[in-house]
Amino acid sequence: MHIFKTLEWFRVNRSLTSILTCIAALTLILRRRKRQRLITDYSQVARELDSEGREFDEYDYIVVGGGTAGCVLACRLTEDPRIRVLLVEAGSSGKALVESRTPSAFQRLARTTHDYKLSTLPQPHAGNRMVFWPRARLLGGCSSMSAMMALYGAPSDFDEFAEIVGDNSWCWEIFKQYFLKFENYSPNPRFPNVDVSQRGSSGPMSIGYSAYTWKGSEMFIDACVNAGIPFSSNFNTSNGTIGVNNMMTYIDRHGVRVSTEAAYLTPTVLARSNLKVVTEARVTKILFDTSIQNRTPRAVGVEFSSFAQKGAGKRFRATARKEVIMCCGTVHTPQILMLSGIGPKTHLTERNIPVVVDHPGVGSNLSDHVAFFVRFAEKMGISLGYLQPSDLRTKFKLWRDLLEYRLRGTGPLSSNIGGGAAFCRSDDPALFPEYGHDKVLDSTSGPGSPDLELIVTSVLIHADGRGIGNGYTLLPVLLRPTSVGTIRLKSADPWEDPLIDPNYLSTQHDIDVLVRGVRLAYKVAHTPPLSDLTNSANDDPNLDHHFGRLSDDELQQIVRSRADTFYHPVGTCAMGREGVAGTVLDSQMRVIGVSGLRVCDASIFPRLVSGHTTGVVIAAAEKLADIIKAEYK
């Protein structure tokens, strides 16, 4: 009886039954969904740690920039299998590039996709010109693109570093160990005066005298000696750099350039499980932990994107357990620091960039070697101008030399088209008797340190620097300029090139010394036996045979209109003593006021060396690798 009443109740209340059924079904669905939210696949919400407790995108050290220093650090740090390193480079490998591997072809890399193709702001003291600044976008950095000259500077330059930074480990007698550490010197029977005990023999960087020596280079050396510059058996020793000789280069016994990529990132090194190398990726920002008020900000990682997509692509982040090491060079290291909030407060505020640390020295203290090309016709037919052929005869010569280079790795193509170099002082009365008692400010690091370099090249370098021709060129180089400039942000966009203002020739000292260098070049060109090569009767207005008839004032105007970079900018993240104006780094290359952040490239040097910067940067990277590995223990 009760069953029938119940059925009758459901028939009458069908709508209520439907509602109850829906509620029951919805409850079941919700319960199932709740069960689905209980995750047992942890990779959906977390990253697996390796045996050392690190995530897949977490490294001990992130090296930003695979340039001259970055390749050294990536190699040396990962010699310890416990240290995990990520190297991020904006360019690609240069190992397969003919223009990089072939010593004589290095100029062909400029203004290509492997070059940032930078230019300065108009220089008011240098003809109001925008000076082209080639900067390599390659693994190995400028060591993959430079003229491969191994000239380190005077010993007193490093003693000056030690005094400025307050750390004796930078003095020559201690720091020179790092030159020996990276060197692998190959003795050459044509240069028997080299004391091999003062050269390294087991390092990764081949160094030595080129298999090919241009005849004009030997004439240049003899002319310099006859003009009053002493012969030097080896520039890179405790005896100092003043003198003349052929220069050592980073070219191996096969006639191939040795960049830091080729020397340090060997297949064996790249196979290490604790090293990851990312290419074609530009770091746009350093990441900082500023979560705890009044605590020193800590660098904890970087953000990067595809260089080719220039900001339009995906952004990626990687984290560093210990440190981020900036190795992007004198232009891009301060740029990235400022984009990340480390720099002059007023400037960052103008660009609407949140300030992490007010560092007025970042991007300041920019200094660069200034060169001038003195061009001469030659009358012996030995110029290598045919390397840029213009007719059938010169094409034949080029093909002949190409064949020799491919078969033997010798001949003109195995050279850097340079050869001899001379170092001297602009106040040397024996070299500059015409100036008598006219004094110039002594900007050198010591009495045995030069402020002028004179280089001979086996080709005539055209005024725009874009090509070569028949003839030869002498290059006086201002080694110790007193003009300083800046790197500043054009905007907060990391893909926009920064503003480069080296402030060339803004002091009277710089123009006076460089004019003396031009005078010296003209004098050497007309001193035997180089005078036998110089075609003094040539009156081509595009050449410089008339310089001997010009006054200093006239020469100054020409120098200002044609002076050029010698590709050695330094100083924009300078080391120094804490509390001294302009200091960015301490002597251990740590950014002051920030933890977990270092810099290692040419930007760290407070002054220019009176040599070339590649070897000094490599040595500094070797030093930093030792510092970090000692701390890691």
XYZ file of C-alpha atoms in Angstrom:
633
model
C 0.000 0.000 0.000
C 2.841 2.422 0.916
C 4.707 1.579 -2.309
C 1.758 2.610 -4.438
C 1.443 5.869 -2.539
C 5.119 6.615 -3.087
C 4.883 5.968 -6.844
C 1.805 8.158 -7.010
C 3.740 10.930 -5.185
C 6.633 10.782 -7.763
C 4.158 10.877 -10.657
C 2.479 13.981 -9.290
C 5.829 15.670 -8.398
C 7.853 14.930 -11.550
C 9.443 18.393 -11.665
C 10.753 18.017 -8.133
C 12.175 14.608 -9.020
C 14.052 16.107 -11.952
C 15.509 18.788 -9.748
C 16.738 16.260 -7.201
C 18.264 14.141 -9.967
C 20.154 17.149 -11.340
C 21.447 18.056 -7.912
C 22.743 14.513 -7.393
C 24.471 14.487 -10.796
C 26.035 17.922 -10.219
C 27.319 16.821 -6.825
C 28.944 13.779 -8.418
C 30.619 15.936 -11.094
C 31.926 18.415 -8.567
C 33.348 15.612 -6.453
C 35.159 14.192 -9.489
C 36.552 17.635 -10.379
C 37.851 18.040 -6.881
C 39.576 14.692 -7.170
C 41.096 15.797 -10.516
C 42.652 18.875 -8.854
C 44.693 16.661 -6.573
C 47.909 16.447 -8.613
C 50.324 13.574 -8.438
C 52.333 14.579 -11.568
C 54.633 17.059 -9.832
C 56.162 18.334 -13.118
C 52.848 20.173 -13.696
C 53.593 22.497 -10.810
C 57.294 22.236 -10.058
C 60.719 21.626 -11.576
C 62.729 18.555 -10.860
C 66.003 19.100 -9.031
C 69.246 17.453 -10.069
C 71.502 15.558 -7.683
C 72.984 18.872 -6.484
C 69.566 20.318 -5.657
C 69.338 22.585 -8.740
C 66.477 23.153 -11.169
C 66.991 22.636 -14.905
C 67.128 26.415 -15.516
C 69.175 27.134 -12.405
C 72.951 27.474 -12.613
C 75.729 28.322 -10.219
C 77.029 31.042 -12.524
C 75.508 32.758 -15.539
C 78.083 34.348 -17.832
C 76.480 37.070 -19.937
C 78.408 37.537 -23.166
C 80.521 34.868 -24.843
C 83.197 37.332 -25.894
C 86.913 37.487 -25.194
C 86.478 37.001 -21.428
C 83.241 35.010 -21.418
C 84.720 32.014 -23.263
C 87.649 31.925 -20.831
C 85.385 31.928 -17.784
C 82.998 29.312 -19.181
C 85.912 26.978 -19.797
C 87.858 27.541 -16.601
C 84.899 27.488 -14.181
C 83.537 24.221 -15.560
C 86.877 22.518 -15.049
C 85.322 21.880 -11.628
C 82.512 19.382 -12.390
C 80.526 20.669 -9.414
C 80.125 24.130 -10.959
C 77.230 24.492 -13.386
C 77.563 27.381 -15.877
C 75.263 28.948 -18.449
C 76.931 31.091 -21.119
C 74.602 33.390 -23.085
C 75.922 34.979 -26.307
C 74.106 37.301 -28.716
C 76.045 36.057 -31.741
C 76.990 32.734 -33.257
C 80.171 30.694 -33.590
C 83.043 32.135 -35.602
C 84.884 28.842 -36.021
C 83.409 28.210 -39.478
C 83.710 31.799 -40.732
C 86.463 32.116 -43.327
C 86.714 35.858 -42.609
C 87.419 35.152 -38.947
C 89.738 32.174 -39.371
C 91.870 33.740 -42.128
C 94.127 36.368 -40.514
C 94.308 38.734 -43.505
C 90.513 38.759 -43.957
C 89.526 40.155 -40.552
C 88.405 43.525 -41.938
C 85.712 41.809 -43.990
C 83.718 41.072 -40.822
C 83.039 44.765 -40.193
C 79.566 45.975 -41.176
C 78.237 42.418 -41.506
C 75.655 40.549 -39.450
C 78.528 39.509 -37.168
C 79.140 43.143 -36.219
C 76.933 45.383 -34.074
C 77.738 48.199 -36.551
C 77.836 50.899 -33.898
C 78.764 54.555 -34.373
C 79.617 57.314 -31.952
C 77.730 60.525 -31.508
C 79.130 63.370 -33.667
C 82.516 64.262 -32.179
C 82.846 68.056 -31.870
C 86.660 67.927 -31.516
C 87.105 65.434 -34.356
C 85.459 67.111 -37.317
C 81.951 66.644 -35.905
C 82.048 63.149 -37.398
C 80.239 60.016 -36.273
C 83.051 57.477 -35.917
C 82.271 53.873 -36.850
C 82.825 51.446 -33.970
C 82.994 47.783 -35.017
C 82.058 45.435 -32.173
C 81.907 41.689 -32.788
C 78.685 39.726 -32.330
C 80.393 36.345 -32.170
C 81.574 33.802 -29.676
C 85.068 34.976 -28.859
C 83.923 38.584 -29.198
C 86.504 40.938 -30.597
C 89.160 38.212 -30.354
C 87.281 36.701 -33.321
C 87.360 39.951 -35.286
C 90.449 41.940 -34.276
C 93.875 42.185 -35.927
C 95.246 39.540 -33.507
C 98.073 41.716 -32.133
C 99.549 40.332 -28.887
C 100.877 43.472 -27.183
C 100.096 43.712 -23.462
C 101.337 47.103 -22.317
C 104.054 48.401 -20.029
C 104.685 46.794 -16.598
C 103.999 50.143 -14.927
C 100.486 50.140 -16.422
C 99.625 47.211 -14.152
C 101.409 48.730 -11.188
C 99.153 51.748 -11.771
C 96.111 49.430 -11.732
C 97.250 48.030 -8.390
C 97.574 51.525 -6.937
C 94.171 52.660 -8.222
C 92.286 49.597 -6.960
C 94.308 49.182 -3.767
C 95.189 45.562 -4.468
C 98.750 44.477 -5.146
C 97.603 41.341 -6.990
C 97.110 43.557 -10.063
C 100.759 44.691 -10.123
C 102.884 43.432 -13.000
C 105.063 40.995 -11.060
C 101.989 39.140 -9.770
C 99.492 39.657 -12.598
C 101.927 38.574 -15.348
C 101.385 34.939 -14.323
C 98.027 35.076 -16.097
C 99.611 36.060 -19.406
C 101.907 33.071 -19.085
C 98.949 30.878 -18.128
C 97.036 31.491 -21.363
C 100.059 31.603 -23.704
C 101.276 28.761 -25.864
C 104.334 30.344 -27.451
C 105.763 28.778 -30.587
C 109.474 29.616 -31.022
C 110.457 30.819 -34.478
C 114.046 30.412 -35.737
C 113.737 33.771 -37.505
C 113.383 35.429 -34.079
C 116.158 33.867 -31.971
C 116.371 36.750 -29.476
C 113.150 35.819 -27.659
C 113.788 34.484 -24.158
C 111.363 31.553 -24.150
C 111.547 31.346 -20.353
C 109.516 34.573 -20.273
C 106.744 33.140 -22.459
C 104.048 30.622 -21.560
C 104.243 27.255 -23.287
C 101.205 25.224 -22.225
C 98.232 27.583 -22.386
C 95.323 27.372 -24.843
C 96.131 30.559 -26.821
C 98.719 30.138 -29.575
C 101.033 33.130 -29.692
C 104.110 33.812 -31.761
C 105.507 35.429 -34.865
C 103.611 34.995 -38.110
C 104.975 32.541 -40.648
C 104.894 35.393 -43.149
C 106.821 38.638 -42.714
C 106.279 41.448 -45.197
C 109.523 42.825 -46.614
C 108.420 46.377 -45.858
C 108.079 45.503 -42.180
C 111.787 44.681 -41.950
C 112.567 47.988 -43.652
C 110.307 49.773 -41.162
C 112.118 48.233 -38.192
C 115.518 49.251 -39.520
C 114.271 52.767 -40.273
C 112.915 53.141 -36.721
C 116.275 52.076 -35.289
C 118.023 54.579 -37.546
C 115.564 57.261 -36.409
C 116.423 56.651 -32.741
C 114.002 53.956 -31.515
C 115.879 51.003 -29.962
C 115.294 47.429 -31.064
C 113.280 45.297 -28.623
C 113.601 41.520 -28.653
C 110.251 41.048 -26.890
C 107.662 43.705 -26.010
C 105.810 41.584 -23.440
C 108.356 41.278 -20.621
C 109.419 43.073 -17.454
C 111.885 45.062 -19.572
C 109.004 47.159 -20.884
C 107.580 47.959 -24.279
C 109.680 50.854 -25.564
C 111.394 49.797 -28.775
C 110.642 48.377 -32.224
C 110.217 44.859 -33.583
C 107.754 42.649 -35.387
C 104.718 42.001 -33.238
C 103.561 38.683 -31.878
C 100.087 37.575 -32.932
C 97.347 35.122 -31.960
C 97.863 33.019 -35.085
C 98.656 29.309 -34.886
C 101.279 27.336 -36.796
C 98.704 26.524 -39.475
C 98.177 30.200 -40.219
C 94.736 30.328 -38.554
C 93.407 32.929 -36.092
C 93.161 31.762 -32.494
C 90.157 33.382 -30.828
C 89.131 32.641 -27.251
C 86.261 30.605 -28.684
C 88.680 28.404 -30.636
C 91.120 28.156 -27.724
C 88.760 27.694 -24.781
C 85.445 26.342 -26.149
C 86.922 23.212 -27.686
C 84.702 20.213 -28.510
C 85.849 18.574 -25.281
C 84.852 21.620 -23.226
C 81.487 21.956 -24.988
C 80.768 18.302 -24.187
C 80.910 18.957 -20.432
C 77.559 18.223 -18.804
C 77.956 21.190 -16.462
C 78.271 23.768 -19.283
C 75.427 25.073 -21.441
C 76.142 27.572 -24.218
C 73.257 29.558 -25.680
C 73.819 31.555 -28.888
C 71.821 34.149 -30.831
C 70.214 35.275 -27.559
C 70.476 38.755 -26.123
C 70.270 39.349 -22.395
C 67.963 42.304 -21.850
C 67.848 42.466 -18.072
C 69.564 41.272 -14.913
C 67.086 40.041 -12.311
C 67.495 41.155 -8.697
C 66.063 40.025 -5.391
C 65.084 43.225 -3.579
C 62.349 41.676 -1.468
C 63.874 42.409 1.915
C 63.975 46.110 2.737
C 67.386 47.604 3.564
C 69.176 44.478 2.389
C 71.777 44.655 -0.381
C 70.117 43.767 -3.707
C 71.215 40.409 -5.039
C 71.538 39.400 -8.700
C 69.603 36.146 -9.073
C 69.317 35.638 -12.820
C 68.852 37.094 -16.280
C 66.156 37.572 -18.859
C 66.935 37.006 -22.536
C 65.277 36.777 -25.949
C 66.110 35.761 -29.491
C 68.423 38.323 -31.077
C 66.871 37.806 -34.507
C 63.373 38.621 -33.264
C 64.566 41.765 -31.451
C 62.017 41.819 -28.669
C 59.111 40.409 -30.663
C 59.789 36.838 -29.553
C 59.349 34.977 -26.290
C 61.224 36.004 -23.178
C 63.199 33.458 -21.186
C 64.608 33.513 -17.683
C 67.430 31.604 -16.045
C 68.514 31.840 -12.434
C 71.935 31.877 -10.785
C 72.495 30.385 -7.363
C 75.762 32.199 -6.859
C 76.581 34.947 -9.372
C 75.849 36.639 -12.660
C 79.057 37.661 -14.484
C 78.799 40.396 -17.103
C 81.222 39.984 -20.024
C 79.527 42.041 -22.737
C 82.283 44.602 -23.289
C 82.781 48.312 -22.746
C 79.589 49.268 -24.618
C 77.045 46.602 -23.767
C 77.946 45.761 -20.167
C 77.102 49.280 -18.877
C 74.061 49.332 -21.159
C 72.620 46.160 -19.607
C 73.512 47.304 -16.085
C 71.670 50.579 -16.621
C 68.663 48.844 -18.217
C 68.561 46.688 -15.073
C 68.627 49.670 -12.685
C 72.354 49.870 -11.892
C 73.689 53.252 -12.975
C 73.468 57.027 -12.515
C 70.184 57.716 -10.722
C 69.368 60.899 -12.619
C 69.948 59.248 -15.989
C 67.891 56.158 -15.115
C 65.052 58.295 -13.829
C 65.039 60.247 -17.106
C 64.581 56.923 -18.917
C 61.845 55.764 -16.489
C 63.952 52.864 -15.239
C 63.484 51.870 -11.576
C 66.739 52.437 -9.703
C 68.197 49.398 -7.945
C 71.528 51.039 -7.051
C 72.656 54.589 -7.810
C 76.050 54.067 -9.496
C 77.299 57.274 -11.202
C 80.400 55.490 -12.548
C 78.488 53.042 -14.734
C 78.934 54.170 -18.344
C 81.384 56.916 -17.392
C 85.200 57.069 -17.699
C 85.093 55.876 -21.342
C 88.555 55.979 -22.906
C 89.821 54.734 -26.263
C 93.023 54.591 -28.266
C 92.950 57.057 -31.158
C 94.714 56.287 -34.441
C 95.560 58.223 -37.581
C 96.329 56.630 -40.959
C 99.342 58.174 -42.732
C 99.266 56.861 -46.307
C 102.200 56.553 -48.684
C 102.715 55.336 -52.243
C 105.450 52.730 -52.649
C 107.803 52.210 -55.591
C 109.003 48.630 -55.184
C 105.763 46.840 -56.033
C 105.626 44.870 -52.773
C 102.354 46.190 -51.331
C 99.684 43.626 -50.550
C 96.987 45.877 -51.967
C 96.151 43.139 -54.472
C 94.344 41.293 -51.669
C 91.477 43.495 -52.788
C 91.970 42.890 -56.565
C 91.050 45.447 -59.203
C 92.221 43.806 -62.450
C 93.313 40.472 -63.941
C 96.910 40.821 -62.730
C 95.948 41.437 -59.118
C 93.341 38.672 -59.265
C 96.070 36.265 -60.385
C 98.258 37.298 -57.434
C 95.364 36.773 -55.040
C 94.552 33.317 -56.436
C 98.233 32.393 -56.187
C 98.315 33.359 -52.513
C 94.988 31.635 -51.853
C 96.407 28.419 -53.216
C 99.506 28.698 -51.014
C 97.367 29.407 -47.971
C 95.015 26.482 -48.608
C 97.858 24.045 -49.225
C 100.395 25.181 -46.622
C 98.791 27.742 -44.321
C 101.548 30.199 -45.225
C 102.018 33.281 -47.376
C 100.504 36.777 -47.121
C 97.031 35.498 -46.246
C 98.420 33.973 -43.049
C 99.385 37.440 -41.793
C 97.273 40.195 -40.239
C 98.582 42.636 -42.924
C 100.504 44.362 -40.154
C 103.964 43.437 -39.028
C 106.228 45.887 -37.278
C 105.346 48.030 -34.272
C 107.277 50.692 -32.402
C 106.610 52.160 -28.947
C 108.064 55.473 -27.825
C 107.484 58.591 -25.752
C 106.335 61.877 -27.221
C 108.749 63.747 -24.912
C 111.827 61.932 -26.259
C 114.145 64.762 -27.432
C 116.079 62.395 -29.709
C 112.909 61.638 -31.670
C 111.357 65.099 -31.527
C 114.196 67.640 -31.506
C 112.043 70.176 -33.361
C 109.893 70.662 -30.258
C 112.816 71.648 -28.061
C 111.536 72.562 -24.642
C 107.834 72.431 -25.601
C 106.435 70.176 -22.937
C 103.368 67.974 -23.108
C 101.575 66.591 -20.077
C 103.004 63.228 -19.105
C 99.985 60.914 -19.092
C 102.005 57.701 -18.945
C 102.082 55.293 -16.019
C 105.840 55.657 -15.547
C 109.104 56.827 -17.121
C 109.514 53.538 -19.001
C 105.989 53.582 -20.412
C 105.201 54.862 -23.937
C 102.407 57.191 -24.991
C 102.793 56.596 -28.751
C 102.706 53.478 -30.896
C 103.620 53.347 -34.585
C 102.435 50.410 -36.691
C 103.230 49.592 -40.307
C 100.715 47.852 -42.565
C 101.415 46.276 -45.935
C 98.463 47.971 -47.634
C 97.202 51.470 -48.189
C 94.134 51.892 -45.975
C 91.628 54.232 -47.556
C 90.294 57.206 -45.628
C 86.876 55.660 -44.938
C 88.503 52.461 -43.667
C 86.367 50.393 -46.038
C 89.043 49.215 -48.423
C 92.711 48.852 -49.220
C 94.948 49.784 -52.116
C 98.519 49.688 -53.368
C 100.890 51.498 -51.062
C 101.515 51.218 -47.345
C 100.278 52.903 -44.197
C 101.883 54.002 -40.952
C 99.523 54.269 -38.002
C 100.501 56.499 -35.070
C 98.332 55.548 -32.081
C 97.632 57.753 -29.063
C 98.125 55.271 -26.228
C 97.380 57.361 -23.149
C 94.648 59.858 -23.986
C 93.334 62.225 -21.348
C 89.962 62.692 -23.074
C 87.158 60.691 -21.449
C 83.588 60.099 -22.537
C 80.430 58.176 -21.707
C 78.050 55.395 -22.659
C 74.431 56.371 -22.031
C 71.036 54.888 -22.805
C 69.112 56.298 -25.729
C 65.947 54.809 -24.256
C 64.740 52.040 -21.967
C 64.426 49.755 -24.996
C 67.159 47.079 -24.722
C 67.129 46.632 -28.489
C 68.097 50.219 -29.177
C 71.831 50.959 -29.426
C 73.225 53.111 -26.609
C 74.692 56.589 -27.089
C 78.471 56.365 -27.481
C 80.463 59.523 -26.835
C 84.225 58.926 -26.478
C 84.816 62.697 -26.586
C 87.800 62.236 -28.902
C 90.615 64.818 -28.867
C 88.828 67.068 -26.379
C 92.079 67.920 -24.585
C 95.042 69.816 -25.993
C 97.297 67.031 -24.738
C 95.689 64.478 -27.022
C 95.918 66.509 -30.211
C 99.499 67.593 -29.424
C 100.714 64.025 -28.843
C 98.912 62.618 -31.880
C 100.386 65.346 -34.121
C 103.831 64.343 -32.847
C 102.938 60.787 -33.796
C 102.128 61.920 -37.331
C 105.442 63.776 -37.484
C 107.222 60.599 -36.374
C 105.457 58.529 -39.040
C 106.548 60.950 -41.749
C 110.113 60.954 -40.402
C 110.363 57.145 -40.346
C 108.901 56.877 -43.865
C 111.753 59.080 -45.106
C 114.520 57.360 -43.126
C 116.615 54.620 -44.794
C 115.903 51.903 -45.649
C 112.151 52.627 -45.610
C 112.833 55.737 -47.706
C 113.788 53.326 -50.519
C 110.200 52.059 -50.464
C 108.454 55.428 -50.078
C 107.597 57.081 -53.396
C 108.310 60.667 -52.330
C 107.672 61.977 -55.841
C 104.034 60.922 -55.687
C 101.730 63.942 -55.580
C 98.394 62.145 -55.257
C 96.238 64.506 -53.137
C 94.588 61.477 -51.513
C 97.926 60.448 -50.023
C 100.027 62.177 -47.376
C 103.377 62.897 -48.991
C 102.846 66.631 -48.441
C 102.686 66.396 -44.628
C 106.332 67.426 -44.310
C 105.427 70.875 -45.640
C 102.598 71.508 -43.171
C 102.673 73.428 -39.891
C 101.455 71.884 -36.644
C 98.272 73.952 -36.848
C 97.576 72.616 -40.333
C 98.297 69.077 -39.230
C 95.985 69.485 -36.250
C 93.081 70.292 -38.537
C 93.767 67.239 -40.699
C 94.174 64.993 -37.671
C 90.850 66.183 -36.242
C 89.138 65.509 -39.575
C 90.491 61.950 -39.951
C 91.326 60.546 -36.500
C 89.782 57.149 -35.909
C 89.240 54.548 -33.208
C 91.846 51.877 -32.692
C 89.141 49.587 -31.268
C 90.284 49.524 -27.625
C 87.556 51.245 -25.546
C 87.774 50.657 -21.784
C 86.735 52.016 -18.419
C 82.919 52.176 -18.291
C 82.656 49.861 -15.243
C 85.991 50.711 -13.695
C 87.609 49.025 -10.726
C 88.713 51.242 -7.883
C 88.663 51.814 -4.167
C 85.238 51.860 -2.579
C 84.124 55.400 -1.831
C 86.213 56.956 -4.614
C 84.086 58.792 -7.165
C 83.514 56.790 -10.339
C 84.378 53.402 -8.850
C 81.992 50.655 -9.960
C 83.878 47.471 -9.053
C 86.157 46.368 -6.274
C 89.464 44.677 -7.027
C 87.718 41.285 -7.199
C 85.549 42.618 -10.039
C 82.409 42.644 -7.864
C 79.850 45.401 -8.445
C 79.883 47.523 -5.299
C 76.496 47.819 -3.603
C 75.147 44.604 -5.148
C 75.779 40.985 -4.237
C 76.064 38.169 -6.730
C 77.169 40.384 -9.643
C 80.597 40.777 -11.251
C 82.017 42.245 -14.448
C 84.926 40.910 -16.483
C 85.755 42.587 -19.787
C 87.608 45.698 -20.983
C 85.143 47.954 -19.146
C 86.799 47.105 -15.799
C 90.133 48.834 -16.474
C 90.387 52.263 -14.851
C 93.016 53.404 -17.379
C 94.080 52.357 -20.843
C 97.152 50.171 -21.074
C 99.908 51.376 -23.378
C 99.452 48.213 -25.434
C 96.463 46.352 -26.830
C 93.538 45.119 -24.775
C 92.827 41.545 -25.934
C 95.596 39.874 -23.922
C 94.830 41.952 -20.829
C 91.163 40.916 -20.930
C 92.094 37.233 -21.300
C 94.488 37.527 -18.342
C 91.822 39.262 -16.235
C 89.373 36.437 -17.002
C 91.972 33.860 -16.002
C 92.467 35.763 -12.752
C 88.726 35.952 -12.047
C 88.315 32.228 -12.710
C 90.940 31.514 -10.056
C 89.241 33.903 -7.621
C 85.827 32.283 -8.075
C 87.080 28.700 -7.883
C 88.929 29.527 -4.675
C 85.744 31.026 -3.199
C 83.647 28.058 -4.331
C 85.731 25.695 -2.213
